[in-house]
PDB file of C-alpha atoms in Angstrom:
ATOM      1  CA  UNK I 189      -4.209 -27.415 -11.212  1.00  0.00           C
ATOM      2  CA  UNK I 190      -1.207 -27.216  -9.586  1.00  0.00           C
ATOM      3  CA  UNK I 191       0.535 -23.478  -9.501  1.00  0.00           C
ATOM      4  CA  UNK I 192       3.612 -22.938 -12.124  1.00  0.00           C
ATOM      5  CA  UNK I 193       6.717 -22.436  -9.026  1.00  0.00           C
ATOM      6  CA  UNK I 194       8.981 -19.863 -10.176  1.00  0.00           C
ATOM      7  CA  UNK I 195      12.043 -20.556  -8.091  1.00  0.00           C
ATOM      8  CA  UNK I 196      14.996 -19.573 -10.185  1.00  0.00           C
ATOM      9  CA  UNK I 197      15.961 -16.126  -9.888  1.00  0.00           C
ATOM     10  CA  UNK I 198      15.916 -13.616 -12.598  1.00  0.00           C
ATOM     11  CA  UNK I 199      12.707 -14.435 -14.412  1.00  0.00           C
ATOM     12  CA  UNK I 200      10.791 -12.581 -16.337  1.00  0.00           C
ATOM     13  CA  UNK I 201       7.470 -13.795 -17.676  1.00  0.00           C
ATOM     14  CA  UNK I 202       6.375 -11.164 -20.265  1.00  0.00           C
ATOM     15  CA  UNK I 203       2.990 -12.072 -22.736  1.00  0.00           C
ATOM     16  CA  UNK I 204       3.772 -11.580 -26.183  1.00  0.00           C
ATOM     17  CA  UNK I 205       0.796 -10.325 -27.282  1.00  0.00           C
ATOM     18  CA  UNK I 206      -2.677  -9.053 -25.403  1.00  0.00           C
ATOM     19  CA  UNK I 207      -4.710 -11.690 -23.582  1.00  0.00           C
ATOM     20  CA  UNK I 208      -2.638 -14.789 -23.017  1.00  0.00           C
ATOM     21  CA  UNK I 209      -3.803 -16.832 -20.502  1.00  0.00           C
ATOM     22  CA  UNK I 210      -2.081 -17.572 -16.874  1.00  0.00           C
ATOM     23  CA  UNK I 211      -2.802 -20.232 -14.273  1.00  0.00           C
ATOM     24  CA  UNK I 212      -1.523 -19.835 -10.778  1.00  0.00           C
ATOM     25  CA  UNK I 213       2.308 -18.816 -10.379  1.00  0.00           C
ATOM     26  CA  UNK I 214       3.916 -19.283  -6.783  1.00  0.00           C
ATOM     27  CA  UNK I 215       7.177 -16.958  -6.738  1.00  0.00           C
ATOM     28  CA  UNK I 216      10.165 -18.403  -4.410  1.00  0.00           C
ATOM     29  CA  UNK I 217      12.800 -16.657  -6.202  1.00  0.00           C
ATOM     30  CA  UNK I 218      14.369 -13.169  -6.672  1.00  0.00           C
ATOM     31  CA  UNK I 219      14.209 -10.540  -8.912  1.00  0.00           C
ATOM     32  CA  UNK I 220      11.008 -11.880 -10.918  1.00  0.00           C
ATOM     33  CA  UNK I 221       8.388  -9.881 -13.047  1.00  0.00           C
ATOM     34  CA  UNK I 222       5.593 -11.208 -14.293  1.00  0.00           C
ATOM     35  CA  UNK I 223       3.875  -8.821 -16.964  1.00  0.00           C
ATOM     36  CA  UNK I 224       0.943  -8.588 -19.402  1.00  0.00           C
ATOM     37  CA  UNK I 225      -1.001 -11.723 -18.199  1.00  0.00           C
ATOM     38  CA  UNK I 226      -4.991 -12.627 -18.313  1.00  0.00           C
ATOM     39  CA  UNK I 227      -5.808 -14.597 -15.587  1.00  0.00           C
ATOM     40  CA  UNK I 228      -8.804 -15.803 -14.268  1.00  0.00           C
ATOM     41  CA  UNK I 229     -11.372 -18.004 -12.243  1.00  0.00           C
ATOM     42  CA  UNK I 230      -9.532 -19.709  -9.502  1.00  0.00           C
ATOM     43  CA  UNK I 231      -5.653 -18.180 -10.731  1.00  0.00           C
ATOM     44  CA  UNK I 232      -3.801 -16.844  -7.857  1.00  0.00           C
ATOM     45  CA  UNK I 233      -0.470 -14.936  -7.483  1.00  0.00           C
ATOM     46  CA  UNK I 234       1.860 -15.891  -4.422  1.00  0.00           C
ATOM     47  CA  UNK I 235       4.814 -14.859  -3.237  1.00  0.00           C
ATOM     48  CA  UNK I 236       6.536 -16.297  -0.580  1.00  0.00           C
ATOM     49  CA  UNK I 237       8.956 -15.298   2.023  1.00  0.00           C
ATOM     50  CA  UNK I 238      11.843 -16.674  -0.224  1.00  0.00           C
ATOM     51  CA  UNK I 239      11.451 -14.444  -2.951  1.00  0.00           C
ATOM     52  CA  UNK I 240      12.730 -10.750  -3.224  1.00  0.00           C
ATOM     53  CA  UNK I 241      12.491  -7.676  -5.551  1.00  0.00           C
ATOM     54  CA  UNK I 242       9.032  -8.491  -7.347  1.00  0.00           C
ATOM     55  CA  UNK I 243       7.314  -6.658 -10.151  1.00  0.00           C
ATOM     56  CA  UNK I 244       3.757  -7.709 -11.011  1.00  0.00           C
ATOM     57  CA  UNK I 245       2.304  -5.579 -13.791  1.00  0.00           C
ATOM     58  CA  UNK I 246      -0.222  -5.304 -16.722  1.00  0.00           C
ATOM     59  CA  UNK I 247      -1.869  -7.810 -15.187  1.00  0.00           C
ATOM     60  CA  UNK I 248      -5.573  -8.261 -16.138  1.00  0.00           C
ATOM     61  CA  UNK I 249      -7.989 -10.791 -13.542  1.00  0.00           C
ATOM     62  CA  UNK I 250     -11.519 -11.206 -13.059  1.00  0.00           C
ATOM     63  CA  UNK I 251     -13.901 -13.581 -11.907  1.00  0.00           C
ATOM     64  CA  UNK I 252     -11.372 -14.612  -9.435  1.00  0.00           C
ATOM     65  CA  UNK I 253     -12.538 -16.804  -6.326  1.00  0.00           C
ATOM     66  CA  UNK I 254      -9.905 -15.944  -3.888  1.00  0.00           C
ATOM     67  CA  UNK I 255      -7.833 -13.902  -2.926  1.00  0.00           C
ATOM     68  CA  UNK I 256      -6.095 -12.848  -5.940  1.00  0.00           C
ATOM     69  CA  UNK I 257      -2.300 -10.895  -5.309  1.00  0.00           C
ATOM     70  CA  UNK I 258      -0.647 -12.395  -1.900  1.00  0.00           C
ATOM     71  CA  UNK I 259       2.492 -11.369  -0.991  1.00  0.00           C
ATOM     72  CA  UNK I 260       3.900 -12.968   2.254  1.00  0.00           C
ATOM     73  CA  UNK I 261       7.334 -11.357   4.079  1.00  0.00           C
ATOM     74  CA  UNK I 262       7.930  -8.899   1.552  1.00  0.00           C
ATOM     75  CA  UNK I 263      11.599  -7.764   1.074  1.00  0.00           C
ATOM     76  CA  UNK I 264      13.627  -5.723  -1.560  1.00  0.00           C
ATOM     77  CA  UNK I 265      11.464  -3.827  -4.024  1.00  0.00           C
ATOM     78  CA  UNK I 266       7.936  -4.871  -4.807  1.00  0.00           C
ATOM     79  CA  UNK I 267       6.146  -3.474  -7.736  1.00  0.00           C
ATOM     80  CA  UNK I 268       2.705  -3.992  -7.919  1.00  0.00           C
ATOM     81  CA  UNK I 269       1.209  -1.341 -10.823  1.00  0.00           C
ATOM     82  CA  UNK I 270      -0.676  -0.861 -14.069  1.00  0.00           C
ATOM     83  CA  UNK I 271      -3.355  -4.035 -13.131  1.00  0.00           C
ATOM     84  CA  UNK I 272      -7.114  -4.011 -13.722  1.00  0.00           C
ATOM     85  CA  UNK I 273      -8.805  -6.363 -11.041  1.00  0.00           C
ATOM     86  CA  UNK I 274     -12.270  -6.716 -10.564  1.00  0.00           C
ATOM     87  CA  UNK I 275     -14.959  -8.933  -9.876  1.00  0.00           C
ATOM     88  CA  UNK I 276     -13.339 -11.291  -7.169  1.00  0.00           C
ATOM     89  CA  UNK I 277     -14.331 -13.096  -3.889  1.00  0.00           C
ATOM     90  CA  UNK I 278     -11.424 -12.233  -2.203  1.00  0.00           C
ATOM     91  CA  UNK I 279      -8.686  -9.255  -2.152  1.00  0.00           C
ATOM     92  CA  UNK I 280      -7.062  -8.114  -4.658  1.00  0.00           C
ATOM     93  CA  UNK I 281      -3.890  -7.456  -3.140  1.00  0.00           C
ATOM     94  CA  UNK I 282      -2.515  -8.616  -0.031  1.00  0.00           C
ATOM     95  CA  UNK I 283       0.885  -7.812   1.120  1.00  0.00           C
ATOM     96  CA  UNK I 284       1.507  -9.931   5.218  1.00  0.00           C
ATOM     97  CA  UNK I 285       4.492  -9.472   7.247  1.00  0.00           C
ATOM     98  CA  UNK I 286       6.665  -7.437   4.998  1.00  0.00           C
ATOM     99  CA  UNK I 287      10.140  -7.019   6.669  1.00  0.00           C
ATOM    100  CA  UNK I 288      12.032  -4.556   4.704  1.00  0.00           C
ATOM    101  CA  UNK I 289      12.798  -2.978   1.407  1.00  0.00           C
ATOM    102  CA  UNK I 290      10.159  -0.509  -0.693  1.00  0.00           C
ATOM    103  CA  UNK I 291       6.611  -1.290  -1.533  1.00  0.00           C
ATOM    104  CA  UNK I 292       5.170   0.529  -4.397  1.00  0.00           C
ATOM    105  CA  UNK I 293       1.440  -0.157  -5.226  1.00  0.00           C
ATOM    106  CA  UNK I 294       0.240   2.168  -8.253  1.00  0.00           C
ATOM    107  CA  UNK I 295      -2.166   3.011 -11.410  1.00  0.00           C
ATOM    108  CA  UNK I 296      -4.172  -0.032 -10.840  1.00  0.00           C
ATOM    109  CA  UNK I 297      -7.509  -0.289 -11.234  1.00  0.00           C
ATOM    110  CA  UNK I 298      -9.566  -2.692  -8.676  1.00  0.00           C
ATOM    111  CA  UNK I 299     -13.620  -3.140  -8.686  1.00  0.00           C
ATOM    112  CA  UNK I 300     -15.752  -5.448  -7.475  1.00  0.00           C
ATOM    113  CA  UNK I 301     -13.608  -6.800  -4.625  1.00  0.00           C
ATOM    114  CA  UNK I 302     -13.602  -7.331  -1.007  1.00  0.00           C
ATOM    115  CA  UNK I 303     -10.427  -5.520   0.375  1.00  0.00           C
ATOM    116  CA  UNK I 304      -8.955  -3.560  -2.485  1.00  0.00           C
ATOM    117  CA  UNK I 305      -5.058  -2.846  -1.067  1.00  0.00           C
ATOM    118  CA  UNK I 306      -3.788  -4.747   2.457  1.00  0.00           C
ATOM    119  CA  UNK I 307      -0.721  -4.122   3.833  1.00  0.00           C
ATOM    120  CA  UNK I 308       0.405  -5.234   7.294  1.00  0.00           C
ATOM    121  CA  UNK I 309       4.239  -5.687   8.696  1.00  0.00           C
ATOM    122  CA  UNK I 310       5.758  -8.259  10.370  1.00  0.00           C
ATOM    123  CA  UNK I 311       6.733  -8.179  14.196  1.00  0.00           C
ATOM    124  CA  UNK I 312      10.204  -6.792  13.090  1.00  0.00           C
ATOM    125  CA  UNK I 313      10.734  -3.954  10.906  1.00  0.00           C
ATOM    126  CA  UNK I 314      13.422  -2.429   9.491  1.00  0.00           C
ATOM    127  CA  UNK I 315      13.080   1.316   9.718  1.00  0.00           C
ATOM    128  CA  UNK I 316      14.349   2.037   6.465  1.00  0.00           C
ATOM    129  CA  UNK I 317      11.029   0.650   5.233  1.00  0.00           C
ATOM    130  CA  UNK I 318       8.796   2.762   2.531  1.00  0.00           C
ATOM    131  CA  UNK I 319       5.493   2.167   1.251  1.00  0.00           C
ATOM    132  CA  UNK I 320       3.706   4.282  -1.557  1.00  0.00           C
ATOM    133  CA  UNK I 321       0.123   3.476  -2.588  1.00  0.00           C
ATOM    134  CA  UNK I 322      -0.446   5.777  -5.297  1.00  0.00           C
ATOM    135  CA  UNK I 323      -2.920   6.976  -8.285  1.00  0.00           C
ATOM    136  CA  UNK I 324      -4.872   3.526  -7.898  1.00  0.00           C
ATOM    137  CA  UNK I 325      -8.754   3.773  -8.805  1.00  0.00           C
ATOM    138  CA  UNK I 326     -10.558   1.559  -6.674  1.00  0.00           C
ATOM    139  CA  UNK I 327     -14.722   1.337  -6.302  1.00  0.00           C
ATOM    140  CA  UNK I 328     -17.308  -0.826  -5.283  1.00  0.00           C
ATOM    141  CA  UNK I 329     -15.230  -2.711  -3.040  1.00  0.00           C
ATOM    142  CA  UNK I 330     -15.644  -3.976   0.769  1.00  0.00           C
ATOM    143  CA  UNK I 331     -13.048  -1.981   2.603  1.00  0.00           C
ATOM    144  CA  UNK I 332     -10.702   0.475  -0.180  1.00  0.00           C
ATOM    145  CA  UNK I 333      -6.568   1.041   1.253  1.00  0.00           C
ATOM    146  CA  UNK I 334      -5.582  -0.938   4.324  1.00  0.00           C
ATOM    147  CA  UNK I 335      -2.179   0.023   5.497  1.00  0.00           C
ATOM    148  CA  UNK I 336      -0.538  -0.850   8.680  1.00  0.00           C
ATOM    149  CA  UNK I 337       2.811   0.563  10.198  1.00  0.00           C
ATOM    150  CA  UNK I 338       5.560  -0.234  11.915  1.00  0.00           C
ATOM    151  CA  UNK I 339       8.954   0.929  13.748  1.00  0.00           C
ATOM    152  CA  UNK I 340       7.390   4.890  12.394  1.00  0.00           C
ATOM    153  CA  UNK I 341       8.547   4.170   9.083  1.00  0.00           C
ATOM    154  CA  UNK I 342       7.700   6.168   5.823  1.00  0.00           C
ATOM    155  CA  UNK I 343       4.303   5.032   4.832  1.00  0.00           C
ATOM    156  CA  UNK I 344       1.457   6.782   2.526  1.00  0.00           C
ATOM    157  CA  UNK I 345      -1.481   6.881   0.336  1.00  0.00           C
ATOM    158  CA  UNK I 346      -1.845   9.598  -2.262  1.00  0.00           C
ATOM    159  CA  UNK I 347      -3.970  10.373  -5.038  1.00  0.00           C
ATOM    160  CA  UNK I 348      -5.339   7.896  -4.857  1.00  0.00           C
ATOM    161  CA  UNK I 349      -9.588   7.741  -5.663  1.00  0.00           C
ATOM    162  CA  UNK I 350     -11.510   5.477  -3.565  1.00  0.00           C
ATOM    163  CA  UNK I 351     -15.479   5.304  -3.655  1.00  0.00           C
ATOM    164  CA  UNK I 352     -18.488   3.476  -2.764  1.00  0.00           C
ATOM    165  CA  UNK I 353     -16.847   1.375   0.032  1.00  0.00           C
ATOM    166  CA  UNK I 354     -19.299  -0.685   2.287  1.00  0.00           C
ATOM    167  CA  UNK I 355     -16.668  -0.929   5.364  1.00  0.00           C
ATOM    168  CA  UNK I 356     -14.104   1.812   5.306  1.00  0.00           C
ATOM    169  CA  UNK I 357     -12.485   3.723   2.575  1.00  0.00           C
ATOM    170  CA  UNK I 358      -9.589   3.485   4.548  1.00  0.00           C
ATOM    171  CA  UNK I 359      -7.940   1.351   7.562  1.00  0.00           C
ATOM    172  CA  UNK I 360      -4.784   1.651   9.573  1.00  0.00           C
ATOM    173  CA  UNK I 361      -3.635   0.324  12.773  1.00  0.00           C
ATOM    174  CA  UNK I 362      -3.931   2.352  16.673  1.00  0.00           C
ATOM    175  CA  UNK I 363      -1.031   4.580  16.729  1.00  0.00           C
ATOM    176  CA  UNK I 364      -0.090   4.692  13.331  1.00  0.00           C
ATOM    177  CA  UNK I 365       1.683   7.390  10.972  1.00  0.00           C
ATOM    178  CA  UNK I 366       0.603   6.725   7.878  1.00  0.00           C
ATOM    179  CA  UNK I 367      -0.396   9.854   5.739  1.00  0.00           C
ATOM    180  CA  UNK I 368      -3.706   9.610   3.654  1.00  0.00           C
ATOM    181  CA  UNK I 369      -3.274  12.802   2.351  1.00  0.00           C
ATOM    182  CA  UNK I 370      -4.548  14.156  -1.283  1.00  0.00           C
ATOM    183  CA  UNK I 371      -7.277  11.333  -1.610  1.00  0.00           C
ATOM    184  CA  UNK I 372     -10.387  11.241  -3.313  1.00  0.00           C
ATOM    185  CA  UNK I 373     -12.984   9.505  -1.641  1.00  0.00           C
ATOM    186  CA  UNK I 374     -16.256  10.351  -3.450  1.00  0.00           C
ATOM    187  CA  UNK I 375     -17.269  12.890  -0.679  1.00  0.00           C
ATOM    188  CA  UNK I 376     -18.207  16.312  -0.458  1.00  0.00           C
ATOM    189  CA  UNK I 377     -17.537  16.616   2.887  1.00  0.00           C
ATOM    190  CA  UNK I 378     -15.532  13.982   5.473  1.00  0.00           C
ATOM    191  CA  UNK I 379     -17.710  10.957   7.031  1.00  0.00           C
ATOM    192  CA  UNK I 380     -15.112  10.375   9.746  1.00  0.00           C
ATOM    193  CA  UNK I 381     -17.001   6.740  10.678  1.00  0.00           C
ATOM    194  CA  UNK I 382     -15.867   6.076   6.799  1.00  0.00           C
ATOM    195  CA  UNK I 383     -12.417   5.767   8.405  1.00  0.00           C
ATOM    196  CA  UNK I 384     -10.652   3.667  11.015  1.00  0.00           C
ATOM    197  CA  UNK I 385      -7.392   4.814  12.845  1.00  0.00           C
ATOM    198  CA  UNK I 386      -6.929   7.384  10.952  1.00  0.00           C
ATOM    199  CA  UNK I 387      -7.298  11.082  12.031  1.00  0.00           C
ATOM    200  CA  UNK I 388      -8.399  13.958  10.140  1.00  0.00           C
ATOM    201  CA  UNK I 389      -4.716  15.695  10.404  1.00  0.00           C
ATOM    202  CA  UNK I 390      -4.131  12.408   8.152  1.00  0.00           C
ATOM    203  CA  UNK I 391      -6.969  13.209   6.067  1.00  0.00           C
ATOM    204  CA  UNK I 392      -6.106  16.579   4.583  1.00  0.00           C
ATOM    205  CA  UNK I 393      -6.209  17.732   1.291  1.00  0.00           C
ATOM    206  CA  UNK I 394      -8.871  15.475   0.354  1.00  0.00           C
ATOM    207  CA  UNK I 395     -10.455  15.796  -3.419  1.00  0.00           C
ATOM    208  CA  UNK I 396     -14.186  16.293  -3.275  1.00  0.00           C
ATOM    209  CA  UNK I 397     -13.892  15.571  -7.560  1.00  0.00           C
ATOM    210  CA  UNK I 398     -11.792  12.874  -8.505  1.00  0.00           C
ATOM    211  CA  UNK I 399     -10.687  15.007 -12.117  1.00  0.00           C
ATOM    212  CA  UNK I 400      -9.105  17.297  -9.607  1.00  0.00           C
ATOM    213  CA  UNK I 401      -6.520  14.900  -8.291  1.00  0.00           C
ATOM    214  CA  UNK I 402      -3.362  16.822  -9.658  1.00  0.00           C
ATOM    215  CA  UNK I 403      -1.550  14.561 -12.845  1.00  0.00           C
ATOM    216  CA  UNK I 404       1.792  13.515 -12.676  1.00  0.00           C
ATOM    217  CA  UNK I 405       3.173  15.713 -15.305  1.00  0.00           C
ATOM    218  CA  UNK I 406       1.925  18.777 -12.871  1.00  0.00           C
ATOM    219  CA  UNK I 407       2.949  17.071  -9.789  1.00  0.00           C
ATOM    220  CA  UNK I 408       6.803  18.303  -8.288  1.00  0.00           C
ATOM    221  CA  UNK I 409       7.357  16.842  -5.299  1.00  0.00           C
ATOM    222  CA  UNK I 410       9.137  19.616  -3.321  1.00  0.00           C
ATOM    223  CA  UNK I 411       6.309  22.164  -4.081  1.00  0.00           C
ATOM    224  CA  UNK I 412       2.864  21.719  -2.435  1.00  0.00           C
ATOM    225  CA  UNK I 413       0.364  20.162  -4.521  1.00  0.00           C
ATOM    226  CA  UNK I 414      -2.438  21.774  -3.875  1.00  0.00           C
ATOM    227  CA  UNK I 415      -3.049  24.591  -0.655  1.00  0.00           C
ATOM    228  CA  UNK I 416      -5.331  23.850   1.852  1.00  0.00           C
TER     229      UNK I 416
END
């Protein structure tokens, strides 16, 4: 079926009650939010380099046979949080050649996928760029966060709990700075060939127990979060 193209700006699709069903959406305008869908089978959410300031939410998918959440030249704010997405043939979430703005990817929950999180920039940057993957569970999954940088811009992964990855429970590029501190990873102790790109330095504060990962309500940024 052919995808429902969003490209007036200012829409917000909202479900109006648990469960409703969503086909495919292409996005090619700004400041959208789609929220509260069930979507599955061969569904798909893109974005295209015309659209801007996205929020994708409360989004529930399964039995999906693609990739699933693709984001292409990602500007403004993106909000991806608060999805469960499992069982799927492809990613879950993709973002390609973001260009600018913030990227915040948080509280979902992903299973049963091949790459869980993918991030990668385009050939131009601006340095201003942030991205914050945080507080997403994610298991059983071919490779767990994939995050690529940029022009050293502000990039991280954090409390997040990845486990039982058959590639890597984490990617980056060669001469990256992206910070994967205050992870859990289901180990006890650090399997460095687990990881690719990324250093130990980048590594630290690790949670060997996932109920250790500190909440939000005891979390203050400005004070450490847990001494190593």
């Amino acid at each position: 079926t052919t995808p429902l193209n969003i490209d007036i700006d200012g829409i917000e699709l909202k479900a109006i009650e648990d469960l409703v069903e969503l086909g495919s959406v292409e996005v090619n305008a700004k400041d959208v939010s789609l929220n509260g869908f069930n979507m599955q089978g061969s569904a798909f959410i893109h974005v295209t380099a015309l659209a801007e300031n996205i929020e994708i939410m409360n989004i529930t998918a399964s039995a999906i046979t693609q990739d699933f959440i693709v984001i292409s030249g990602s500007k403004g704010l993106v909000t991806i949080k608060q999805n469960e997405l499992s069982n799927m043939t492809g990613d879950a979430i993709t973002i390609t050649g973001y260009e600018s703005g913030t990227m915040v990817v948080s509280h979902n929950q992903i299973s049963d996928v091949e790459t869980a999180i993918l991030i990668t920039p385009a050939e131009t940057v601006d340095v201003t760029t942030e991205i914050k993957v945080e507080r997403n569970d994610i298991s059983d999954v071919t490779d767990g966060i994939v995050i690529e940088d940029a022009n050293s811009i502000h990039a991280y992964a954090r409390f997040n709990s990845v486990i039982n990855a058959t590639g890597y429970l984490a990617q980056s590029n060669s001469g990256n700075n992206v910070e994967f501190t205050l992870n859990h990873w289901g180990l006890e102790t650090l399997d460095m060939n687990k990881f690719d790109n990324i250093t130990e330095a980048m590594l630290l504060g690790f949670y060997a127990n996932k109920v250790d990962i500190i909440s939000e309500d005891a979390y203050f940024p400005n004070l450490p979060a847990k001494f190593i």
